[in-house]
GROMACS .gro file of C-alpha atoms in nm:
model
  426
    1UNK     CA    1  -0.089   4.686 -10.434
    2UNK     CA    2  -0.392   4.591 -10.257
    3UNK     CA    3  -0.510   4.218 -10.175
    4UNK     CA    4  -0.856   4.298 -10.385
    5UNK     CA    5  -0.589   4.320 -10.736
    6UNK     CA    6  -0.365   4.083 -10.602
    7UNK     CA    7  -0.294   3.901 -10.964
    8UNK     CA    8  -0.430   3.569 -11.001
    9UNK     CA    9  -0.468   3.277 -11.189
   10UNK     CA   10  -0.756   3.200 -11.069
   11UNK     CA   11  -1.075   3.420 -11.029
   12UNK     CA   12  -1.136   3.588 -10.748
   13UNK     CA   13  -1.485   3.550 -10.557
   14UNK     CA   14  -1.746   3.712 -10.727
   15UNK     CA   15  -1.878   4.091 -10.621
   16UNK     CA   16  -2.217   3.971 -10.461
   17UNK     CA   17  -2.106   3.670 -10.217
   18UNK     CA   18  -1.867   3.945 -10.026
   19UNK     CA   19  -2.006   3.992  -9.704
   20UNK     CA   20  -1.934   4.340  -9.463
   21UNK     CA   21  -1.618   4.356  -9.302
   22UNK     CA   22  -1.603   4.124  -8.944
   23UNK     CA   23  -1.725   4.263  -8.640
   24UNK     CA   24  -1.443   4.167  -8.381
   25UNK     CA   25  -1.680   4.334  -8.084
   26UNK     CA   26  -1.823   4.052  -7.961
   27UNK     CA   27  -1.528   3.717  -8.054
   28UNK     CA   28  -1.320   4.007  -7.815
   29UNK     CA   29  -1.614   4.016  -7.540
   30UNK     CA   30  -1.635   3.668  -7.534
   31UNK     CA   31  -1.319   3.473  -7.626
   32UNK     CA   32  -1.026   3.512  -7.385
   33UNK     CA   33  -0.720   3.748  -7.501
   34UNK     CA   34  -0.454   3.454  -7.561
   35UNK     CA   35  -0.403   3.580  -7.890
   36UNK     CA   36  -0.265   3.867  -8.030
   37UNK     CA   37  -0.444   3.889  -8.348
   38UNK     CA   38  -0.411   4.020  -8.676
   39UNK     CA   39  -0.744   4.223  -8.801
   40UNK     CA   40  -0.918   4.025  -9.071
   41UNK     CA   41  -1.106   3.756  -9.052
   42UNK     CA   42  -1.087   3.400  -9.276
   43UNK     CA   43  -1.398   3.350  -9.452
   44UNK     CA   44  -1.275   3.053  -9.683
   45UNK     CA   45  -0.978   2.827  -9.882
   46UNK     CA   46  -0.890   2.673 -10.183
   47UNK     CA   47  -0.532   2.507 -10.240
   48UNK     CA   48  -0.288   2.785 -10.150
   49UNK     CA   49  -0.596   3.044 -10.106
   50UNK     CA   50  -0.844   3.170  -9.837
   51UNK     CA   51  -1.059   3.504  -9.859
   52UNK     CA   52  -1.153   3.705  -9.566
   53UNK     CA   53  -1.528   3.805  -9.443
   54UNK     CA   54  -1.505   4.123  -9.731
   55UNK     CA   55  -1.429   3.930  -9.988
   56UNK     CA   56  -1.080   3.985 -10.041
   57UNK     CA   57  -0.807   3.686 -10.145
   58UNK     CA   58  -0.412   3.584  -9.920
   59UNK     CA   59  -0.186   3.391 -10.070
   60UNK     CA   60  -0.180   3.126  -9.752
   61UNK     CA   61   0.191   3.105  -9.655
   62UNK     CA   62   0.100   3.010  -9.283
   63UNK     CA   63  -0.073   2.695  -9.373
   64UNK     CA   64  -0.240   2.734  -9.030
   65UNK     CA   65   0.124   2.734  -8.882
   66UNK     CA   66   0.320   2.445  -9.062
   67UNK     CA   67  -0.014   2.253  -9.069
   68UNK     CA   68  -0.246   2.214  -9.388
   69UNK     CA   69  -0.014   1.974  -9.521
   70UNK     CA   70  -0.323   1.925  -9.854
   71UNK     CA   71  -0.410   2.329  -9.839
   72UNK     CA   72  -0.751   2.411  -9.778
   73UNK     CA   73  -1.062   2.230  -9.894
   74UNK     CA   74  -0.877   1.960 -10.059
   75UNK     CA   75  -1.118   1.681 -10.275
   76UNK     CA   76  -0.921   1.347 -10.092
   77UNK     CA   77  -0.945   1.547  -9.727
   78UNK     CA   78  -1.283   1.645  -9.812
   79UNK     CA   79  -1.416   1.335  -9.946
   80UNK     CA   80  -1.284   1.119  -9.568
   81UNK     CA   81  -1.417   1.354  -9.362
   82UNK     CA   82  -1.758   1.416  -9.508
   83UNK     CA   83  -1.703   0.970  -9.545
   84UNK     CA   84  -1.607   0.951  -9.188
   85UNK     CA   85  -1.818   1.171  -8.981
   86UNK     CA   86  -2.142   0.988  -9.144
   87UNK     CA   87  -1.973   0.679  -9.086
   88UNK     CA   88  -1.840   0.710  -8.713
   89UNK     CA   89  -1.708   1.001  -8.610
   90UNK     CA   90  -1.574   0.855  -8.181
   91UNK     CA   91  -1.556   0.546  -7.958
   92UNK     CA   92  -1.309   0.496  -7.704
   93UNK     CA   93  -1.016   0.365  -7.656
   94UNK     CA   94  -1.197   0.095  -7.474
   95UNK     CA   95  -1.252  -0.077  -7.787
   96UNK     CA   96  -1.042  -0.165  -8.124
   97UNK     CA   97  -1.057   0.187  -8.380
   98UNK     CA   98  -0.970   0.002  -8.769
   99UNK     CA   99  -0.885   0.353  -8.815
  100UNK     CA  100  -0.643   0.411  -8.579
  101UNK     CA  101  -0.460   0.071  -8.620
  102UNK     CA  102  -0.397   0.124  -9.012
  103UNK     CA  103  -0.254   0.497  -8.967
  104UNK     CA  104   0.032   0.375  -8.632
  105UNK     CA  105   0.082   0.059  -8.926
  106UNK     CA  106   0.129   0.388  -9.229
  107UNK     CA  107   0.358   0.558  -8.919
  108UNK     CA  108   0.543   0.230  -8.825
  109UNK     CA  109   0.595   0.166  -9.200
  110UNK     CA  110   0.697   0.501  -9.325
  111UNK     CA  111   0.953   0.607  -9.034
  112UNK     CA  112   1.220   0.417  -8.776
  113UNK     CA  113   0.914   0.375  -8.467
  114UNK     CA  114   0.731   0.024  -8.432
  115UNK     CA  115   0.498   0.169  -8.215
  116UNK     CA  116   0.250   0.483  -8.185
  117UNK     CA  117   0.002   0.607  -7.942
  118UNK     CA  118  -0.220   0.881  -8.016
  119UNK     CA  119  -0.352   1.222  -7.893
  120UNK     CA  120  -0.467   1.611  -8.061
  121UNK     CA  121  -0.152   1.813  -8.036
  122UNK     CA  122   0.185   1.837  -8.038
  123UNK     CA  123   0.223   1.948  -7.710
  124UNK     CA  124   0.005   1.605  -7.608
  125UNK     CA  125   0.216   1.447  -7.756
  126UNK     CA  126   0.558   1.583  -7.643
  127UNK     CA  127   0.438   1.576  -7.222
  128UNK     CA  128   0.345   1.203  -7.344
  129UNK     CA  129   0.717   1.134  -7.491
  130UNK     CA  130   0.790   1.307  -7.167
  131UNK     CA  131   0.588   1.077  -6.994
  132UNK     CA  132   0.800   0.810  -7.144
  133UNK     CA  133   1.118   0.919  -7.052
  134UNK     CA  134   1.107   0.978  -6.705
  135UNK     CA  135   0.908   0.636  -6.692
  136UNK     CA  136   1.183   0.470  -6.853
  137UNK     CA  137   1.441   0.670  -6.671
  138UNK     CA  138   1.271   0.450  -6.321
  139UNK     CA  139   1.220   0.133  -6.461
  140UNK     CA  140   1.480   0.029  -6.672
  141UNK     CA  141   1.799   0.336  -6.581
  142UNK     CA  142   1.691   0.327  -6.250
  143UNK     CA  143   1.754   0.661  -6.200
  144UNK     CA  144   1.576   0.870  -5.867
  145UNK     CA  145   1.598   1.228  -5.976
  146UNK     CA  146   1.615   1.187  -6.413
  147UNK     CA  147   1.702   1.502  -6.613
  148UNK     CA  148   1.559   1.561  -6.909
  149UNK     CA  149   1.841   1.828  -7.137
  150UNK     CA  150   1.653   2.008  -7.408
  151UNK     CA  151   1.774   2.377  -7.628
  152UNK     CA  152   1.734   2.749  -7.592
  153UNK     CA  153   1.559   2.902  -7.799
  154UNK     CA  154   1.290   2.547  -7.832
  155UNK     CA  155   0.893   2.523  -7.820
  156UNK     CA  156   0.806   2.170  -7.733
  157UNK     CA  157   0.446   2.327  -7.618
  158UNK     CA  158   0.203   2.526  -7.388
  159UNK     CA  159   0.109   2.287  -7.101
  160UNK     CA  160   0.313   2.331  -6.787
  161UNK     CA  161   0.525   2.015  -6.890
  162UNK     CA  162   0.578   2.175  -7.259
  163UNK     CA  163   0.702   2.544  -7.151
  164UNK     CA  164   0.952   2.431  -6.869
  165UNK     CA  165   1.079   2.185  -7.124
  166UNK     CA  166   1.094   2.490  -7.372
  167UNK     CA  167   1.428   2.680  -7.376
  168UNK     CA  168   1.246   2.994  -7.321
  169UNK     CA  169   1.160   3.193  -7.069
  170UNK     CA  170   0.898   3.488  -7.222
  171UNK     CA  171   0.675   3.161  -7.291
  172UNK     CA  172   0.742   3.052  -6.857
  173UNK     CA  173   0.709   3.361  -6.736
  174UNK     CA  174   0.412   3.371  -6.500
  175UNK     CA  175   0.370   3.008  -6.466
  176UNK     CA  176   0.592   2.944  -6.220
  177UNK     CA  177   0.686   2.736  -6.038
  178UNK     CA  178   0.780   2.543  -6.359
  179UNK     CA  179   0.734   2.151  -6.393
  180UNK     CA  180   1.157   2.003  -6.224
  181UNK     CA  181   1.386   1.767  -6.403
  182UNK     CA  182   1.463   1.979  -6.672
  183UNK     CA  183   1.796   2.240  -6.837
  184UNK     CA  184   1.927   2.392  -7.091
  185UNK     CA  185   2.144   2.368  -7.340
  186UNK     CA  186   2.262   2.587  -7.670
  187UNK     CA  187   2.150   2.455  -7.965
  188UNK     CA  188   2.412   2.282  -8.168
  189UNK     CA  189   2.686   2.319  -7.933
  190UNK     CA  190   2.818   1.991  -7.872
  191UNK     CA  191   3.072   2.056  -7.589
  192UNK     CA  192   2.776   2.187  -7.379
  193UNK     CA  193   2.539   1.883  -7.372
  194UNK     CA  194   2.870   1.694  -7.276
  195UNK     CA  195   2.952   1.999  -7.050
  196UNK     CA  196   2.523   1.981  -6.906
  197UNK     CA  197   2.590   1.548  -6.875
  198UNK     CA  198   2.893   1.530  -6.641
  199UNK     CA  199   2.760   1.854  -6.468
  200UNK     CA  200   2.438   1.637  -6.331
  201UNK     CA  201   2.556   1.345  -6.328
  202UNK     CA  202   2.879   1.501  -6.024
  203UNK     CA  203   2.554   1.639  -5.867
  204UNK     CA  204   2.370   1.283  -5.851
  205UNK     CA  205   2.156   1.340  -6.084
  206UNK     CA  206   2.121   1.162  -6.391
  207UNK     CA  207   2.008   1.255  -6.801
  208UNK     CA  208   1.787   1.034  -6.930
  209UNK     CA  209   1.665   1.237  -7.212
  210UNK     CA  210   1.765   1.485  -7.463
  211UNK     CA  211   1.460   1.613  -7.633
  212UNK     CA  212   1.522   1.847  -7.951
  213UNK     CA  213   1.377   1.937  -8.282
  214UNK     CA  214   1.577   1.879  -8.582
  215UNK     CA  215   1.494   2.206  -8.681
  216UNK     CA  216   1.384   2.515  -8.475
  217UNK     CA  217   1.079   2.668  -8.574
  218UNK     CA  218   0.958   2.904  -8.283
  219UNK     CA  219   1.309   2.956  -8.192
  220UNK     CA  220   1.400   3.113  -8.579
  221UNK     CA  221   1.415   2.837  -8.803
  222UNK     CA  222   1.691   2.770  -8.765
  223UNK     CA  223   1.833   2.369  -8.865
  224UNK     CA  224   2.039   2.108  -8.703
  225UNK     CA  225   2.383   2.030  -8.779
  226UNK     CA  226   2.432   1.698  -8.929
  227UNK     CA  227   2.801   1.675  -8.735
  228UNK     CA  228   2.591   1.764  -8.405
  229UNK     CA  229   2.364   1.526  -8.472
  230UNK     CA  230   2.542   1.241  -8.614
  231UNK     CA  231   2.790   1.291  -8.214
  232UNK     CA  232   2.486   1.295  -8.028
  233UNK     CA  233   2.347   0.974  -8.181
  234UNK     CA  234   2.657   0.836  -8.085
  235UNK     CA  235   2.664   0.964  -7.737
  236UNK     CA  236   2.349   0.898  -7.637
  237UNK     CA  237   2.415   0.552  -7.774
  238UNK     CA  238   2.711   0.517  -7.493
  239UNK     CA  239   2.566   0.641  -7.216
  240UNK     CA  240   2.221   0.514  -7.235
  241UNK     CA  241   2.029   0.824  -7.275
  242UNK     CA  242   1.742   0.805  -7.452
  243UNK     CA  243   1.678   1.062  -7.827
  244UNK     CA  244   1.374   1.239  -7.838
  245UNK     CA  245   1.322   1.422  -8.169
  246UNK     CA  246   1.003   1.715  -8.174
  247UNK     CA  247   0.882   1.643  -8.528
  248UNK     CA  248   0.559   1.823  -8.435
  249UNK     CA  249   0.607   2.131  -8.694
  250UNK     CA  250   0.919   1.930  -8.874
  251UNK     CA  251   0.755   1.641  -8.981
  252UNK     CA  252   0.492   1.510  -9.278
  253UNK     CA  253   0.707   1.609  -9.568
  254UNK     CA  254   0.715   1.968  -9.467
  255UNK     CA  255   1.139   1.908  -9.462
  256UNK     CA  256   1.114   1.806  -9.822
  257UNK     CA  257   1.144   1.458  -9.643
  258UNK     CA  258   0.889   1.264  -9.433
  259UNK     CA  259   1.020   1.288  -9.146
  260UNK     CA  260   1.270   1.630  -9.000
  261UNK     CA  261   1.562   1.352  -8.896
  262UNK     CA  262   1.581   1.300  -9.239
  263UNK     CA  263   1.748   1.558  -9.225
  264UNK     CA  264   2.018   1.535  -9.025
  265UNK     CA  265   2.159   1.151  -9.077
  266UNK     CA  266   2.009   1.001  -8.759
  267UNK     CA  267   1.717   0.757  -8.596
  268UNK     CA  268   1.557   0.896  -8.277
  269UNK     CA  269   1.429   0.688  -8.030
  270UNK     CA  270   1.122   0.857  -8.000
  271UNK     CA  271   1.013   1.133  -8.179
  272UNK     CA  272   0.665   1.346  -8.194
  273UNK     CA  273   0.379   1.461  -8.458
  274UNK     CA  274   0.135   1.680  -8.496
  275UNK     CA  275   0.078   1.940  -8.682
  276UNK     CA  276   0.104   1.878  -9.052
  277UNK     CA  277   0.017   1.513  -8.984
  278UNK     CA  278  -0.388   1.511  -9.038
  279UNK     CA  279  -0.388   1.805  -9.235
  280UNK     CA  280  -0.585   2.052  -8.964
  281UNK     CA  281  -0.766   1.800  -8.798
  282UNK     CA  282  -0.612   1.768  -8.431
  283UNK     CA  283  -0.444   1.505  -8.353
  284UNK     CA  284  -0.109   1.437  -8.195
  285UNK     CA  285   0.135   1.078  -8.253
  286UNK     CA  286   0.415   0.921  -8.008
  287UNK     CA  287   0.626   0.742  -8.157
  288UNK     CA  288   0.917   0.558  -8.056
  289UNK     CA  289   1.079   0.213  -8.067
  290UNK     CA  290   0.998  -0.073  -7.891
  291UNK     CA  291   1.258  -0.119  -7.592
  292UNK     CA  292   1.155   0.202  -7.434
  293UNK     CA  293   0.802   0.174  -7.482
  294UNK     CA  294   0.743   0.054  -7.154
  295UNK     CA  295   0.301   0.228  -7.087
  296UNK     CA  296   0.109  -0.029  -6.983
  297UNK     CA  297  -0.234   0.002  -6.898
  298UNK     CA  298  -0.361   0.373  -6.739
  299UNK     CA  299   0.000   0.477  -6.737
  300UNK     CA  300  -0.150   0.693  -7.032
  301UNK     CA  301  -0.487   0.755  -7.236
  302UNK     CA  302  -0.655   1.044  -7.419
  303UNK     CA  303  -1.063   1.001  -7.462
  304UNK     CA  304  -1.028   1.198  -7.825
  305UNK     CA  305  -0.689   1.079  -7.914
  306UNK     CA  306  -0.683   0.820  -8.202
  307UNK     CA  307  -1.113   0.839  -8.263
  308UNK     CA  308  -1.248   0.706  -8.582
  309UNK     CA  309  -1.226   1.085  -8.770
  310UNK     CA  310  -0.911   1.205  -8.635
  311UNK     CA  311  -0.691   0.887  -8.815
  312UNK     CA  312  -0.928   0.900  -9.125
  313UNK     CA  313  -0.805   1.215  -9.199
  314UNK     CA  314  -0.476   1.172  -9.093
  315UNK     CA  315  -0.422   0.871  -9.334
  316UNK     CA  316  -0.583   1.100  -9.635
  317UNK     CA  317  -0.310   1.348  -9.547
  318UNK     CA  318  -0.079   1.053  -9.526
  319UNK     CA  319  -0.249   0.835  -9.828
  320UNK     CA  320  -0.219   1.192 -10.057
  321UNK     CA  321   0.158   1.273  -9.971
  322UNK     CA  322   0.241   0.944 -10.188
  323UNK     CA  323   0.025   0.945 -10.440
  324UNK     CA  324   0.064   1.335 -10.553
  325UNK     CA  325   0.447   1.299 -10.488
  326UNK     CA  326   0.406   1.630 -10.275
  327UNK     CA  327   0.762   1.510 -10.050
  328UNK     CA  328   0.920   1.591 -10.473
  329UNK     CA  329   0.726   1.916 -10.427
  330UNK     CA  330   0.833   2.032 -10.120
  331UNK     CA  331   1.144   1.975 -10.234
  332UNK     CA  332   1.193   2.162 -10.600
  333UNK     CA  333   0.944   2.427 -10.421
  334UNK     CA  334   1.167   2.505 -10.145
  335UNK     CA  335   1.486   2.517 -10.357
  336UNK     CA  336   1.254   2.770 -10.551
  337UNK     CA  337   1.151   3.026 -10.271
  338UNK     CA  338   1.499   2.974 -10.093
  339UNK     CA  339   1.669   3.128 -10.455
  340UNK     CA  340   1.405   3.360 -10.502
  341UNK     CA  341   1.428   3.491 -10.155
  342UNK     CA  342   1.834   3.516 -10.140
  343UNK     CA  343   1.815   3.736 -10.451
  344UNK     CA  344   1.585   3.949 -10.253
  345UNK     CA  345   1.834   3.978 -10.011
  346UNK     CA  346   2.106   4.070 -10.251
  347UNK     CA  347   1.895   4.362 -10.352
  348UNK     CA  348   1.807   4.444  -9.916
  349UNK     CA  349   2.125   4.361  -9.748
  350UNK     CA  350   2.113   4.677  -9.562
  351UNK     CA  351   1.738   4.499  -9.449
  352UNK     CA  352   1.751   4.117  -9.534
  353UNK     CA  353   2.019   3.935  -9.322
  354UNK     CA  354   2.002   3.540  -9.387
  355UNK     CA  355   1.739   3.315  -9.569
  356UNK     CA  356   1.735   2.945  -9.457
  357UNK     CA  357   1.563   2.577  -9.435
  358UNK     CA  358   1.515   2.326  -9.509
  359UNK     CA  359   1.151   2.212  -9.788
  360UNK     CA  360   0.978   2.457  -9.738
  361UNK     CA  361   0.973   2.578  -9.435
  362UNK     CA  362   1.203   2.887  -9.460
  363UNK     CA  363   1.258   3.172  -9.218
  364UNK     CA  364   1.420   3.532  -9.372
  365UNK     CA  365   1.633   3.686  -9.096
  366UNK     CA  366   1.612   4.009  -9.074
  367UNK     CA  367   1.942   4.272  -9.017
  368UNK     CA  368   1.997   4.303  -8.580
  369UNK     CA  369   2.064   4.599  -8.644
  370UNK     CA  370   1.768   4.804  -8.788
  371UNK     CA  371   1.456   4.887  -8.627
  372UNK     CA  372   1.221   4.682  -8.817
  373UNK     CA  373   1.041   4.401  -8.723
  374UNK     CA  374   0.915   4.002  -8.804
  375UNK     CA  375   0.552   4.169  -8.703
  376UNK     CA  376   0.590   4.469  -8.980
  377UNK     CA  377   0.673   4.235  -9.261
  378UNK     CA  378   0.362   3.996  -9.162
  379UNK     CA  379   0.137   4.332  -9.187
  380UNK     CA  380   0.345   4.548  -9.445
  381UNK     CA  381   0.303   4.142  -9.685
  382UNK     CA  382  -0.014   4.089  -9.543
  383UNK     CA  383  -0.123   4.470  -9.709
  384UNK     CA  384   0.016   4.295  -9.999
  385UNK     CA  385  -0.215   3.956 -10.033
  386UNK     CA  386   0.056   3.709  -9.896
  387UNK     CA  387  -0.014   3.595  -9.531
  388UNK     CA  388   0.324   3.528  -9.354
  389UNK     CA  389   0.409   3.432  -8.985
  390UNK     CA  390   0.673   3.562  -8.732
  391UNK     CA  391   0.927   3.337  -8.588
  392UNK     CA  392   1.046   3.534  -8.335
  393UNK     CA  393   1.134   3.876  -8.323
  394UNK     CA  394   1.335   3.925  -8.590
  395UNK     CA  395   1.277   3.590  -8.910
  396UNK     CA  396   1.012   3.546  -9.147
  397UNK     CA  397   0.861   3.270  -9.187
  398UNK     CA  398   0.732   3.054  -9.483
  399UNK     CA  399   0.563   2.744  -9.431
  400UNK     CA  400   0.302   2.753  -9.729
  401UNK     CA  401   0.110   2.355  -9.802
  402UNK     CA  402   0.286   2.129  -9.939
  403UNK     CA  403   0.096   2.175 -10.248
  404UNK     CA  404   0.197   2.514 -10.338
  405UNK     CA  405   0.302   2.574 -10.692
  406UNK     CA  406   0.581   2.791 -10.865
  407UNK     CA  407   0.364   3.016 -11.021
  408UNK     CA  408   0.251   3.049 -10.599
  409UNK     CA  409   0.594   3.055 -10.452
  410UNK     CA  410   0.699   3.332 -10.799
  411UNK     CA  411   0.387   3.540 -10.601
  412UNK     CA  412   0.398   3.496 -10.269
  413UNK     CA  413   0.793   3.630 -10.359
  414UNK     CA  414   0.701   3.947 -10.573
  415UNK     CA  415   0.445   4.036 -10.251
  416UNK     CA  416   0.812   4.034 -10.069
  417UNK     CA  417   1.013   4.247 -10.303
  418UNK     CA  418   0.730   4.502 -10.284
  419UNK     CA  419   0.680   4.545  -9.917
  420UNK     CA  420   1.097   4.500  -9.951
  421UNK     CA  421   1.082   4.792 -10.176
  422UNK     CA  422   0.893   5.004 -10.013
  423UNK     CA  423   1.060   4.974  -9.652
  424UNK     CA  424   1.425   5.043  -9.749
  425UNK     CA  425   1.258   5.385  -9.862
  426UNK     CA  426   1.144   5.431  -9.519
   0.00000   0.00000   0.00000
C-alpha cells in the first residue's frame, strides 16, 4: 500500500495544495554530505503525522529521533514560541534570564539534581559533564590523570570529546588523535567495571567518573539492568567516583518516566538532557547535585545556551507533559507497541529476534543470520507510510511523539506487519 492510500483518521492535504517532487540537486550542491538521506523532503506536520513536498502523508515514529516530544505543531508549543519571539528571543548570559531560572527550577524540582547549566545540544551537555568531572577530579579528588569510564556500544555525541567517550570505533574513525582520559567496558557487566578500576589504579591513573546511558539508544535500544546499576551506585559511593547518566535520548518522559534513571532504581550525581527537552527547539542541559558543582565563573559558558526563546519552549514542553499526563500515555502506548510488535515477531521468528524497550523507546532486533538490515526495514516501512529509524545495523527503533494515540500505534504495527509479510516471501 502506498503512502497516498494509507488509511488515516484525519483527512489528507487537499490535492490542490500538493507541490512537485523536491529537487535535491541544489541541496546536494551546497550542503555538506554528512548524512545519508532518504529520498523524501518533509514539508509540514501535525501531531504524529507529517507530509512531504508531494503531499504524501506519513506516520512519524522517528519524531526527530526522539526529539519532538509533543509531536508537530502542538498548540501549547506554537503559542509559546509565537509569544516569546515577539517578546524577547535572545540576550547574553551576562544578564539574568527569568525563563532560564524558571526552567532550572522545574528541572531541579522534578529530578534528583540541584543545579543546571544550559547549552544547545546533547553533545554540548555531555561535553559539559566531561569538563565538570575533570575539574572535580583535580580539585576535589586530587587526581592528576583522571579517567572516565564509558560503555562499549554507547553514544554520547559528535564533538571530539564526546566521540571519544562514545564506545563505537565507527564514529571515531578518521578523527584521531582522540581526546585522552577515556576507557571502555561492556555495558551491563559489573565485573568489567571492577576490573577496569583496579587496572587503572595500578597504573597510577584513577577513575574519576563513569558515564553511561540508562538505556543505550544508538547502541541497539538496550535497557540497563537493575542489579547492574544498583551495584554500580554502591561502588561509586564507596570509591568517591562520580556517576554521570546520559539522559539525552531517554529523558523527558521518553521511557514512560520523566527520567531514564527512574527505571533503574538509582540517582546519578550528574545527568544530561537535550533531545526532548524543548520538543525540537535546540537546547541542552547539564544537571548536577550541589556537592559536585565545582564550576566557577569563566569555567564554562555558551553564547546561545539558556536563552529566553529556548527556555520558554522547554518550559512549555515540561508543563504540557504534566497537563496532558503524557508519562502515563507513554507507558500505556509503549506497552501496547511492544505487545503488538511481539505478536508480529511470533509470526515471523525467522526475521525478528527480539522486541525490547521502555515506554516509547523501543527496538525490534532482526535475526543476525539473515541478509536483511534495519535500513531495509526502514525503507520498506517508508513505502507503507511509516517513518522509522535504525539503531545500529540490525535494530529498528520506534520513538514516536509522546502524544501518540492507540489508533496510531495500531496503524504503525499494521504497516510493519505488511512489510514483514512481503519480506518473508523474498
